[in-house]
PDB file of C-alpha atoms and ligand atoms in Angstrom:
ATOM      1  CA  MET A   1      -0.371  14.585  44.635  1.00 45.00           C
ATOM      2  CA  THR A   2      -1.049  13.527  48.219  1.00 47.00           C
ATOM      3  CA  ARG A   3      -4.455  14.196  49.636  1.00 46.00           C
ATOM      4  CA  GLN A   4      -4.651  16.976  52.111  1.00 65.00           C
ATOM      5  CA  HIS A   5      -7.950  17.757  53.787  1.00 89.00           C
ATOM      6  CA  THR A   6      -9.819  20.419  51.909  1.00 96.00           C
ATOM      7  CA  SER A   7     -12.498  22.101  53.994  1.00 98.00           C
ATOM      8  CA  ILE A   8     -16.049  22.668  52.791  1.00 98.00           C
ATOM      9  CA  MET A   9     -17.712  25.979  53.319  1.00 98.00           C
ATOM     10  CA  GLY A  10     -21.524  25.780  52.979  1.00 98.00           C
ATOM     11  CA  VAL A  11     -23.448  28.911  51.826  1.00 97.00           C
ATOM     12  CA  VAL A  12     -26.493  30.443  53.507  1.00 96.00           C
ATOM     13  CA  ASN A  13     -27.494  33.595  51.665  1.00 93.00           C
ATOM     14  CA  VAL A  14     -29.951  35.597  53.766  1.00 93.00           C
ATOM     15  CA  THR A  15     -30.925  37.679  50.798  1.00 87.00           C
ATOM     16  CA  PRO A  16     -34.002  38.174  48.681  1.00 82.00           C
ATOM     17  CA  ASP A  17     -31.952  38.232  45.451  1.00 74.00           C
ATOM     18  CA  SER A  18     -28.882  35.934  45.311  1.00 73.00           C
ATOM     19  CA  PHE A  19     -28.658  34.122  41.937  1.00 74.00           C
ATOM     20  CA  SER A  20     -28.881  30.625  43.295  1.00 75.00           C
ATOM     21  CA  ASP A  21     -30.705  30.619  46.608  1.00 73.00           C
ATOM     22  CA  GLY A  22     -32.055  34.223  46.880  1.00 72.00           C
ATOM     23  CA  GLY A  23     -35.346  34.443  48.716  1.00 72.00           C
ATOM     24  CA  ARG A  24     -35.197  30.874  50.189  1.00 75.00           C
ATOM     25  CA  PHE A  25     -33.668  31.723  53.597  1.00 72.00           C
ATOM     26  CA  THR A  26     -34.834  35.207  54.268  1.00 74.00           C
ATOM     27  CA  ASP A  27     -36.252  34.488  57.670  1.00 89.00           C
ATOM     28  CA  VAL A  28     -33.954  33.700  60.545  1.00 92.00           C
ATOM     29  CA  ASP A  29     -35.368  30.244  61.320  1.00 93.00           C
ATOM     30  CA  ALA A  30     -35.162  29.115  57.712  1.00 94.00           C
ATOM     31  CA  ALA A  31     -31.555  30.385  57.444  1.00 96.00           C
ATOM     32  CA  VAL A  32     -30.469  28.724  60.686  1.00 97.00           C
ATOM     33  CA  ALA A  33     -32.180  25.488  59.659  1.00 97.00           C
ATOM     34  CA  ARG A  34     -30.289  25.625  56.329  1.00 97.00           C
ATOM     35  CA  GLY A  35     -27.000  26.239  58.153  1.00 98.00           C
ATOM     36  CA  ARG A  36     -27.643  23.176  60.394  1.00 98.00           C
ATOM     37  CA  GLU A  37     -28.447  21.127  57.297  1.00 98.00           C
ATOM     38  CA  LEU A  38     -25.265  22.121  55.589  1.00 98.00           C
ATOM     39  CA  ALA A  39     -23.196  21.366  58.731  1.00 98.00           C
ATOM     40  CA  ALA A  40     -24.913  18.022  59.113  1.00 98.00           C
ATOM     41  CA  ALA A  41     -24.084  17.194  55.516  1.00 98.00           C
ATOM     42  CA  GLY A  42     -20.398  17.811  56.201  1.00 97.00           C
ATOM     43  CA  ALA A  43     -19.719  21.569  55.905  1.00 98.00           C
ATOM     44  CA  ASP A  44     -16.754  22.597  58.091  1.00 98.00           C
ATOM     45  CA  VAL A  45     -17.753  26.243  57.984  1.00 98.00           C
ATOM     46  CA  VAL A  46     -21.164  27.913  57.390  1.00 98.00           C
ATOM     47  CA  ASP A  47     -20.867  31.183  55.400  1.00 98.00           C
ATOM     48  CA  VAL A  48     -23.662  33.678  56.129  1.00 98.00           C
ATOM     49  CA  GLY A  49     -24.221  36.518  53.734  1.00 96.00           C
ATOM     50  CA  GLY A  50     -26.714  39.346  53.661  1.00 94.00           C
ATOM     51  CA  GLU A  51     -25.765  41.131  50.438  1.00 91.00           C
ATOM     52  CA  SER A  52     -26.086  39.815  46.842  1.00 88.00           C
ATOM     53  CA  THR A  53     -23.318  40.813  44.472  1.00 83.00           C
ATOM     54  CA  ARG A  54     -25.346  39.681  41.512  1.00 79.00           C
ATOM     55  CA  PRO A  55     -25.016  42.289  38.757  1.00 75.00           C
ATOM     56  CA  GLY A  56     -27.827  44.853  38.995  1.00 74.00           C
ATOM     57  CA  SER A  57     -28.713  44.092  42.613  1.00 78.00           C
ATOM     58  CA  SER A  58     -28.869  47.084  44.903  1.00 83.00           C
ATOM     59  CA  ARG A  59     -26.893  47.211  48.127  1.00 88.00           C
ATOM     60  CA  PRO A  60     -28.826  46.839  51.327  1.00 93.00           C
ATOM     61  CA  GLU A  61     -28.398  49.594  53.882  1.00 94.00           C
ATOM     62  CA  GLU A  62     -25.979  48.720  56.678  1.00 95.00           C
ATOM     63  CA  GLN A  63     -28.753  48.348  59.250  1.00 95.00           C
ATOM     64  CA  GLU A  64     -30.652  45.969  56.888  1.00 94.00           C
ATOM     65  CA  GLU A  65     -27.609  43.852  56.376  1.00 95.00           C
ATOM     66  CA  ARG A  66     -26.969  43.584  60.141  1.00 96.00           C
ATOM     67  CA  GLU A  67     -30.556  42.531  60.696  1.00 95.00           C
ATOM     68  CA  ARG A  68     -30.260  39.897  58.021  1.00 94.00           C
ATOM     69  CA  VAL A  69     -26.975  38.315  59.129  1.00 96.00           C
ATOM     70  CA  LEU A  70     -26.381  38.871  62.856  1.00 97.00           C
ATOM     71  CA  PRO A  71     -29.218  36.697  64.356  1.00 97.00           C
ATOM     72  CA  VAL A  72     -28.282  33.879  61.927  1.00 97.00           C
ATOM     73  CA  VAL A  73     -24.507  34.124  62.780  1.00 98.00           C
ATOM     74  CA  SER A  74     -25.308  34.292  66.464  1.00 98.00           C
ATOM     75  CA  ALA A  75     -27.715  31.315  66.399  1.00 98.00           C
ATOM     76  CA  LEU A  76     -25.368  29.124  64.354  1.00 98.00           C
ATOM     77  CA  ALA A  77     -22.309  30.061  66.503  1.00 98.00           C
ATOM     78  CA  GLN A  78     -24.292  29.227  69.684  1.00 98.00           C
ATOM     79  CA  LEU A  79     -25.041  25.801  68.203  1.00 97.00           C
ATOM     80  CA  GLY A  80     -21.285  25.299  68.040  1.00 98.00           C
ATOM     81  CA  TYR A  81     -20.710  25.643  64.277  1.00 98.00           C
ATOM     82  CA  ALA A  82     -17.775  27.527  62.782  1.00 98.00           C
ATOM     83  CA  VAL A  83     -19.414  30.504  61.044  1.00 98.00           C
ATOM     84  CA  SER A  84     -18.124  32.975  58.538  1.00 98.00           C
ATOM     85  CA  VAL A  85     -19.677  36.227  57.556  1.00 98.00           C
ATOM     86  CA  ASP A  86     -19.782  37.240  53.806  1.00 98.00           C
ATOM     87  CA  THR A  87     -19.655  41.043  53.955  1.00 97.00           C
ATOM     88  CA  MET A  88     -17.806  44.026  52.475  1.00 97.00           C
ATOM     89  CA  ARG A  89     -18.591  46.222  55.538  1.00 97.00           C
ATOM     90  CA  ALA A  90     -16.092  46.374  58.465  1.00 98.00           C
ATOM     91  CA  SER A  91     -18.811  47.249  60.965  1.00 98.00           C
ATOM     92  CA  VAL A  92     -20.986  44.345  59.953  1.00 98.00           C
ATOM     93  CA  ALA A  93     -17.999  41.985  60.031  1.00 98.00           C
ATOM     94  CA  GLN A  94     -16.919  43.216  63.482  1.00 98.00           C
ATOM     95  CA  ALA A  95     -20.475  42.746  64.858  1.00 98.00           C
ATOM     96  CA  ALA A  96     -20.554  39.260  63.366  1.00 98.00           C
ATOM     97  CA  LEU A  97     -17.177  38.373  65.029  1.00 98.00           C
ATOM     98  CA  GLU A  98     -18.675  39.630  68.307  1.00 98.00           C
ATOM     99  CA  ALA A  99     -21.711  37.391  67.619  1.00 98.00           C
ATOM    100  CA  GLY A 100     -19.455  34.426  67.341  1.00 98.00           C
ATOM    101  CA  ALA A 101     -18.154  34.283  63.683  1.00 98.00           C
ATOM    102  CA  VAL A 102     -14.627  32.979  63.210  1.00 98.00           C
ATOM    103  CA  LEU A 103     -13.849  34.224  59.669  1.00 98.00           C
ATOM    104  CA  VAL A 104     -14.637  37.328  57.560  1.00 98.00           C
ATOM    105  CA  ASN A 105     -15.301  36.620  53.883  1.00 98.00           C
ATOM    106  CA  ASP A 106     -14.885  39.842  51.945  1.00 98.00           C
ATOM    107  CA  VAL A 107     -15.523  39.630  48.174  1.00 97.00           C
ATOM    108  CA  SER A 108     -14.049  43.064  47.710  1.00 96.00           C
ATOM    109  CA  GLY A 109     -10.680  41.992  49.246  1.00 96.00           C
ATOM    110  CA  GLY A 110     -10.770  45.128  51.391  1.00 96.00           C
ATOM    111  CA  LEU A 111     -11.549  47.544  48.541  1.00 95.00           C
ATOM    112  CA  GLY A 112     -15.170  47.964  49.705  1.00 94.00           C
ATOM    113  CA  ASP A 113     -14.417  49.575  53.019  1.00 96.00           C
ATOM    114  CA  PRO A 114     -11.209  51.370  54.158  1.00 96.00           C
ATOM    115  CA  GLU A 115     -11.896  50.265  57.789  1.00 98.00           C
ATOM    116  CA  MET A 116     -11.747  46.565  56.867  1.00 98.00           C
ATOM    117  CA  GLY A 117      -7.976  46.118  57.055  1.00 98.00           C
ATOM    118  CA  PRO A 118      -7.538  47.903  60.363  1.00 98.00           C
ATOM    119  CA  MET A 119     -10.532  45.999  61.862  1.00 98.00           C
ATOM    120  CA  VAL A 120      -9.134  42.644  60.747  1.00 98.00           C
ATOM    121  CA  ALA A 121      -5.719  43.616  62.196  1.00 98.00           C
ATOM    122  CA  GLN A 122      -7.239  44.672  65.448  1.00 98.00           C
ATOM    123  CA  THR A 123      -9.502  41.645  65.967  1.00 98.00           C
ATOM    124  CA  GLY A 124      -6.996  39.060  64.636  1.00 97.00           C
ATOM    125  CA  ALA A 125      -9.837  37.383  62.686  1.00 97.00           C
ATOM    126  CA  ARG A 126      -9.261  34.973  59.757  1.00 98.00           C
ATOM    127  CA  TYR A 127      -9.929  36.974  56.555  1.00 98.00           C
ATOM    128  CA  VAL A 128     -10.689  35.889  53.005  1.00 98.00           C
ATOM    129  CA  VAL A 129      -9.278  38.297  50.439  1.00 98.00           C
ATOM    130  CA  MET A 130     -11.225  37.755  47.231  1.00 98.00           C
ATOM    131  CA  HIS A 131     -10.190  39.107  43.878  1.00 97.00           C
ATOM    132  CA  TRP A 132     -12.756  41.468  42.275  1.00 94.00           C
ATOM    133  CA  ARG A 133     -12.247  44.568  40.172  1.00 91.00           C
ATOM    134  CA  GLY A 134     -15.919  45.571  40.558  1.00 84.00           C
ATOM    135  CA  LEU A 135     -15.208  48.360  42.980  1.00 79.00           C
ATOM    136  CA  LEU A 136     -12.325  49.894  40.933  1.00 73.00           C
ATOM    137  CA  SER A 137     -13.080  53.230  39.229  1.00 66.00           C
ATOM    138  CA  ASP A 138     -12.387  52.181  35.624  1.00 68.00           C
ATOM    139  CA  PRO A 139     -15.271  49.903  34.475  1.00 66.00           C
ATOM    140  CA  ALA A 140     -13.543  49.356  31.072  1.00 68.00           C
ATOM    141  CA  ALA A 141     -10.600  47.657  32.850  1.00 70.00           C
ATOM    142  CA  THR A 142     -12.750  45.289  34.920  1.00 77.00           C
ATOM    143  CA  HIS A 143     -13.125  42.513  32.346  1.00 84.00           C
ATOM    144  CA  HIS A 144      -9.941  42.869  30.360  1.00 92.00           C
ATOM    145  CA  TYR A 145      -7.041  40.586  31.165  1.00 95.00           C
ATOM    146  CA  ASP A 146      -4.004  39.676  29.012  1.00 95.00           C
ATOM    147  CA  ASP A 147      -3.062  36.863  31.430  1.00 97.00           C
ATOM    148  CA  VAL A 148      -5.879  36.357  33.881  1.00 97.00           C
ATOM    149  CA  VAL A 149      -3.980  34.001  36.200  1.00 98.00           C
ATOM    150  CA  GLY A 150      -0.946  36.233  36.430  1.00 98.00           C
ATOM    151  CA  GLU A 151      -3.026  39.381  36.867  1.00 97.00           C
ATOM    152  CA  VAL A 152      -5.245  37.870  39.552  1.00 98.00           C
ATOM    153  CA  CYS A 153      -2.099  36.675  41.410  1.00 98.00           C
ATOM    154  CA  ALA A 154      -0.449  40.037  41.128  1.00 98.00           C
ATOM    155  CA  GLU A 155      -3.558  41.905  42.312  1.00 97.00           C
ATOM    156  CA  LEU A 156      -4.178  39.584  45.191  1.00 98.00           C
ATOM    157  CA  THR A 157      -0.496  40.043  46.197  1.00 98.00           C
ATOM    158  CA  ASP A 158      -1.071  43.871  46.124  1.00 97.00           C
ATOM    159  CA  ARG A 159      -4.114  43.493  48.423  1.00 97.00           C
ATOM    160  CA  VAL A 160      -2.114  41.274  50.818  1.00 98.00           C
ATOM    161  CA  ASP A 161       0.626  43.938  50.905  1.00 98.00           C
ATOM    162  CA  VAL A 162      -1.872  46.633  51.783  1.00 97.00           C
ATOM    163  CA  LEU A 163      -3.425  44.392  54.530  1.00 98.00           C
ATOM    164  CA  LEU A 164      -0.052  43.521  56.029  1.00 98.00           C
ATOM    165  CA  GLY A 165       0.629  47.292  56.044  1.00 98.00           C
ATOM    166  CA  HIS A 166      -2.490  47.662  58.176  1.00 98.00           C
ATOM    167  CA  GLY A 167      -0.980  45.253  60.672  1.00 98.00           C
ATOM    168  CA  VAL A 168      -2.867  42.090  59.583  1.00 98.00           C
ATOM    169  CA  ARG A 169      -0.735  39.003  60.126  1.00 98.00           C
ATOM    170  CA  GLU A 170      -0.076  36.547  57.252  1.00 98.00           C
ATOM    171  CA  GLU A 171      -1.585  33.627  59.264  1.00 98.00           C
ATOM    172  CA  GLN A 172      -4.939  35.463  59.148  1.00 98.00           C
ATOM    173  CA  LEU A 173      -5.202  35.552  55.396  1.00 98.00           C
ATOM    174  CA  VAL A 174      -6.865  33.283  52.789  1.00 98.00           C
ATOM    175  CA  LEU A 175      -6.827  34.090  49.109  1.00 98.00           C
ATOM    176  CA  ASP A 176      -9.685  33.595  46.647  1.00 98.00           C
ATOM    177  CA  PRO A 177      -9.428  34.112  42.905  1.00 98.00           C
ATOM    178  CA  GLY A 178     -13.038  35.302  42.746  1.00 98.00           C
ATOM    179  CA  LEU A 179     -14.495  33.099  39.990  1.00 98.00           C
ATOM    180  CA  GLY A 180     -17.218  34.973  38.109  1.00 95.00           C
ATOM    181  CA  PHE A 181     -16.350  38.364  39.618  1.00 94.00           C
ATOM    182  CA  SER A 182     -15.158  40.658  36.840  1.00 92.00           C
ATOM    183  CA  LYS A 183     -14.463  37.479  34.869  1.00 95.00           C
ATOM    184  CA  ASP A 184     -16.187  35.711  31.953  1.00 94.00           C
ATOM    185  CA  ALA A 185     -16.395  31.915  31.464  1.00 96.00           C
ATOM    186  CA  GLY A 186     -13.041  31.811  29.759  1.00 96.00           C
ATOM    187  CA  HIS A 187     -11.412  33.589  32.599  1.00 97.00           C
ATOM    188  CA  ASN A 188     -13.021  31.169  35.085  1.00 98.00           C
ATOM    189  CA  TRP A 189     -11.756  28.132  33.235  1.00 98.00           C
ATOM    190  CA  ALA A 190      -8.248  29.564  32.931  1.00 98.00           C
ATOM    191  CA  LEU A 191      -8.218  30.221  36.665  1.00 98.00           C
ATOM    192  CA  LEU A 192      -9.301  26.670  37.406  1.00 98.00           C
ATOM    193  CA  ALA A 193      -6.551  25.451  35.105  1.00 98.00           C
ATOM    194  CA  GLY A 194      -4.050  27.801  36.810  1.00 98.00           C
ATOM    195  CA  LEU A 195      -5.106  27.347  40.379  1.00 98.00           C
ATOM    196  CA  ASP A 196      -1.759  25.822  41.289  1.00 98.00           C
ATOM    197  CA  ARG A 197      -0.219  29.263  40.575  1.00 98.00           C
ATOM    198  CA  VAL A 198      -2.610  30.856  43.066  1.00 98.00           C
ATOM    199  CA  VAL A 199      -1.835  28.136  45.577  1.00 98.00           C
ATOM    200  CA  ALA A 200       1.930  28.726  44.945  1.00 98.00           C
ATOM    201  CA  LEU A 201       1.523  32.226  46.401  1.00 98.00           C
ATOM    202  CA  GLY A 202       1.851  30.409  49.693  1.00 98.00           C
ATOM    203  CA  LEU A 203      -1.388  31.342  51.494  1.00 98.00           C
ATOM    204  CA  PRO A 204      -4.468  29.124  51.947  1.00 98.00           C
ATOM    205  CA  VAL A 205      -6.837  29.331  48.893  1.00 98.00           C
ATOM    206  CA  LEU A 206     -10.631  29.259  48.897  1.00 98.00           C
ATOM    207  CA  VAL A 207     -12.472  28.551  45.607  1.00 98.00           C
ATOM    208  CA  GLY A 208     -16.094  29.504  44.996  1.00 98.00           C
ATOM    209  CA  ALA A 209     -17.247  27.975  41.687  1.00 98.00           C
ATOM    210  CA  SER A 210     -20.588  26.755  43.147  1.00 98.00           C
ATOM    211  CA  ARG A 211     -23.488  26.949  40.670  1.00 97.00           C
ATOM    212  CA  LYS A 212     -21.908  29.847  38.789  1.00 97.00           C
ATOM    213  CA  ARG A 213     -23.196  30.540  35.320  1.00 96.00           C
ATOM    214  CA  PHE A 214     -20.175  29.107  33.430  1.00 97.00           C
ATOM    215  CA  LEU A 215     -20.991  25.692  35.004  1.00 98.00           C
ATOM    216  CA  GLY A 216     -24.476  25.912  33.553  1.00 97.00           C
ATOM    217  CA  ARG A 217     -23.242  25.915  29.975  1.00 96.00           C
ATOM    218  CA  LEU A 218     -21.610  22.496  29.379  1.00 96.00           C
ATOM    219  CA  PRO A 219     -21.734  20.503  26.135  1.00 94.00           C
ATOM    220  CA  ALA A 220     -24.187  17.574  26.067  1.00 92.00           C
ATOM    221  CA  ARG A 221     -21.413  15.308  24.612  1.00 94.00           C
ATOM    222  CA  PRO A 222     -17.650  15.917  24.370  1.00 91.00           C
ATOM    223  CA  GLY A 223     -16.830  18.168  21.498  1.00 92.00           C
ATOM    224  CA  GLU A 224     -20.363  19.477  20.935  1.00 94.00           C
ATOM    225  CA  ALA A 225     -21.194  23.152  20.976  1.00 94.00           C
ATOM    226  CA  LEU A 226     -22.088  24.802  24.335  1.00 93.00           C
ATOM    227  CA  PRO A 227     -25.761  25.404  24.827  1.00 93.00           C
ATOM    228  CA  ASP A 228     -26.889  29.002  24.483  1.00 92.00           C
ATOM    229  CA  GLU A 229     -29.059  28.896  27.529  1.00 94.00           C
ATOM    230  CA  PRO A 230     -27.508  27.920  30.865  1.00 95.00           C
ATOM    231  CA  SER A 231     -29.189  25.272  33.084  1.00 96.00           C
ATOM    232  CA  ALA A 232     -30.861  26.395  36.261  1.00 96.00           C
ATOM    233  CA  PRO A 233     -28.508  27.061  39.143  1.00 95.00           C
ATOM    234  CA  GLN A 234     -29.919  24.082  41.131  1.00 95.00           C
ATOM    235  CA  GLU A 235     -28.885  21.777  38.232  1.00 96.00           C
ATOM    236  CA  ARG A 236     -25.196  22.731  38.541  1.00 98.00           C
ATOM    237  CA  ASP A 237     -24.236  20.711  41.599  1.00 97.00           C
ATOM    238  CA  ALA A 238     -22.558  17.839  39.760  1.00 98.00           C
ATOM    239  CA  ALA A 239     -20.376  20.303  37.859  1.00 98.00           C
ATOM    240  CA  THR A 240     -19.745  22.118  41.098  1.00 98.00           C
ATOM    241  CA  ALA A 241     -18.535  18.854  42.701  1.00 98.00           C
ATOM    242  CA  ALA A 242     -16.175  18.363  39.749  1.00 98.00           C
ATOM    243  CA  THR A 243     -14.693  21.764  40.308  1.00 98.00           C
ATOM    244  CA  SER A 244     -14.377  21.092  44.019  1.00 98.00           C
ATOM    245  CA  LEU A 245     -12.320  17.949  43.260  1.00 98.00           C
ATOM    246  CA  LEU A 246     -10.080  19.833  40.838  1.00 98.00           C
ATOM    247  CA  ALA A 247      -9.614  22.585  43.344  1.00 98.00           C
ATOM    248  CA  ALA A 248      -8.767  20.170  46.070  1.00 97.00           C
ATOM    249  CA  GLN A 249      -6.276  18.404  43.788  1.00 96.00           C
ATOM    250  CA  ALA A 250      -4.646  21.745  42.951  1.00 97.00           C
ATOM    251  CA  GLY A 251      -4.168  22.234  46.715  1.00 97.00           C
ATOM    252  CA  ALA A 252      -7.131  24.465  47.706  1.00 98.00           C
ATOM    253  CA  TRP A 253      -7.645  24.907  51.426  1.00 98.00           C
ATOM    254  CA  ALA A 254     -11.408  25.128  51.025  1.00 98.00           C
ATOM    255  CA  VAL A 255     -14.293  25.184  48.513  1.00 98.00           C
ATOM    256  CA  ARG A 256     -17.360  27.306  49.009  1.00 98.00           C
ATOM    257  CA  VAL A 257     -20.585  25.477  47.902  1.00 98.00           C
ATOM    258  CA  HIS A 258     -24.383  25.728  48.132  1.00 98.00           C
ATOM    259  CA  GLU A 259     -25.009  21.985  48.287  1.00 98.00           C
ATOM    260  CA  VAL A 260     -22.504  20.113  50.429  1.00 98.00           C
ATOM    261  CA  ALA A 261     -23.172  16.416  49.722  1.00 98.00           C
ATOM    262  CA  PRO A 262     -21.920  16.214  46.060  1.00 98.00           C
ATOM    263  CA  THR A 263     -18.724  18.008  46.956  1.00 98.00           C
ATOM    264  CA  ARG A 264     -18.233  15.937  50.170  1.00 98.00           C
ATOM    265  CA  ASP A 265     -18.639  12.653  48.202  1.00 98.00           C
ATOM    266  CA  ALA A 266     -16.316  13.847  45.401  1.00 98.00           C
ATOM    267  CA  LEU A 267     -13.624  14.693  47.889  1.00 97.00           C
ATOM    268  CA  ALA A 268     -14.173  11.369  49.765  1.00 97.00           C
ATOM    269  CA  VAL A 269     -13.749   9.429  46.561  1.00 97.00           C
ATOM    270  CA  TRP A 270     -10.343  11.063  45.957  1.00 95.00           C
ATOM    271  CA  GLU A 271      -9.255  10.460  49.552  1.00 93.00           C
ATOM    272  CA  LEU A 272     -10.174   6.712  49.368  1.00 95.00           C
ATOM    273  CA  VAL A 273      -8.435   6.315  46.033  1.00 95.00           C
ATOM    274  CA  GLU A 274      -5.342   8.012  47.509  1.00 92.00           C
ATOM    275  CA  GLU A 275      -5.477   5.726  50.522  1.00 92.00           C
ATOM    276  CA  ALA A 276      -5.818   2.680  48.309  1.00 95.00           C
ATOM    277  CA  ARG A 277      -2.844   3.915  46.202  1.00 92.00           C
ATOM    278  CA  GLY A 278      -0.720   4.248  49.362  1.00 88.00           C
ATOM    279  CA  ALA A 279      -1.742   0.742  50.535  1.00 71.00           C
ATOM    280  CA  ARG A 280      -0.900  -0.986  47.212  1.00 69.00           C
TER     281      ARG A 280
HETATM  282  N1  PMM B   1     -19.082  34.001  45.405  1.00 55.25           N
HETATM  283  C1  PMM B   1     -20.237  34.503  45.803  1.00 55.25           C
HETATM  284  C2  PMM B   1     -20.418  35.100  47.062  1.00 55.25           C
HETATM  285  N2  PMM B   1     -19.410  35.116  47.962  1.00 55.25           N
HETATM  286  N3  PMM B   1     -17.179  34.518  48.460  1.00 55.25           N
HETATM  287  C3  PMM B   1     -16.016  33.963  48.170  1.00 55.25           C
HETATM  288  N4  PMM B   1     -15.006  33.995  49.024  1.00 55.25           N
HETATM  289  N5  PMM B   1     -15.806  33.503  46.943  1.00 55.25           N
HETATM  290  C4  PMM B   1     -16.802  33.389  45.993  1.00 55.25           C
HETATM  291  O1  PMM B   1     -16.486  32.867  44.892  1.00 55.25           O
HETATM  292  C5  PMM B   1     -18.049  33.994  46.305  1.00 55.25           C
HETATM  293  C6  PMM B   1     -18.221  34.570  47.580  1.00 55.25           C
HETATM  294  C7  PMM B   1     -21.387  34.546  44.795  1.00 55.25           C
HETATM  295  O2  PMM B   1     -22.231  33.458  44.960  1.00 55.25           O
HETATM  296  P1  PMM B   1     -23.530  33.502  45.882  1.00 55.25           P
HETATM  297  O3  PMM B   1     -24.211  34.757  45.616  1.00 55.25           O
HETATM  298  O4  PMM B   1     -24.379  32.297  45.513  1.00 55.25           O
HETATM  299  O5  PMM B   1     -23.127  33.349  47.313  1.00 55.25           O
END
C-alpha cells in the first residue's frame, strides 16, 4: 500500500484522574508546556481534554471542565498550534472553538449531548465521531458483540446519518472505532485487524490505542501466555507505536497518542521504506 501521510494527535489531559497521565498536567502552565513538547516532537494536532472517561471516574461540572480546558486551548492556539478539544459537551466545545480550537473530539459520538450535532453543523467545525455504547441505556448490551467490526461500522454509520440530519457536512466528519470503550481486549484486537473495513466507510479515521490496557498485556515471547498483570501505562509506548504503524498501513487519517516520538519514528520508518521501494 502506498504511504499516505497519517497525522499524529498528541494528548494533553488536564484531569486529575486520566489512566495514563492524570494529575500530571492539571495546572495551565504544565499543560501548555506539555502541548508545546508534543508539537515540537511532531504532533500535528494537540488534543486537550478535561474529563476522564476512565471507568468509575465522576464527571466534572461543566464550569470545572471549562476552567480546565479553555485556558490551555486558548494558549496553545495563540502559539499557532492546531488544537482539538476532547469533550462530550456542546457548550464546552463551542467555547473551545471560539478560543481557537479547530476540531471537536467527542468520545460519545454525539450521544452525550443533544446540542452537539446542531452546534457542529452551525460552526462548521471538524468533528470526531467516536464509537462508544457507554451512554446507551442498556448496560448489558454495552460489551456484547457478535461481529465487533461490523457492529461498530453500522453504529458509526447510524451516528453519521443523525449528524447529517442535523445539517453537519460530510467533510466535517472523522470516524473513530473507540478502542477500549465498551470493548475488551479481544474486541480491540479485532478492530485493529479489521480497521480497513472502518476506513472503507469512506470518511477519515482516527485511532486511539495509546497506552490502553490491552497493550499492557503482551506475551514475553511469541506463543507464551499473556501476563495477568498489565505493565504500567508509561511502559506501553513501543506497543502503541506498533499500533500506530498498523493503523497507518490500514489507511488511518490520524492516530491519537500520549508520547509522540515513538509513533513519529515508526511512521517515518515506513515512509522511508516505501520511498526506497519506489526508487528501486
Ligand atoms: N481515548 C481516550 C480519550 N479520548 N478520543 C478519541 N477520539 N479516541 C480515543 O480512543 C480516545 C479519545 C482515552 O484515553 P485518555 O484518557 O488517556 O485520553
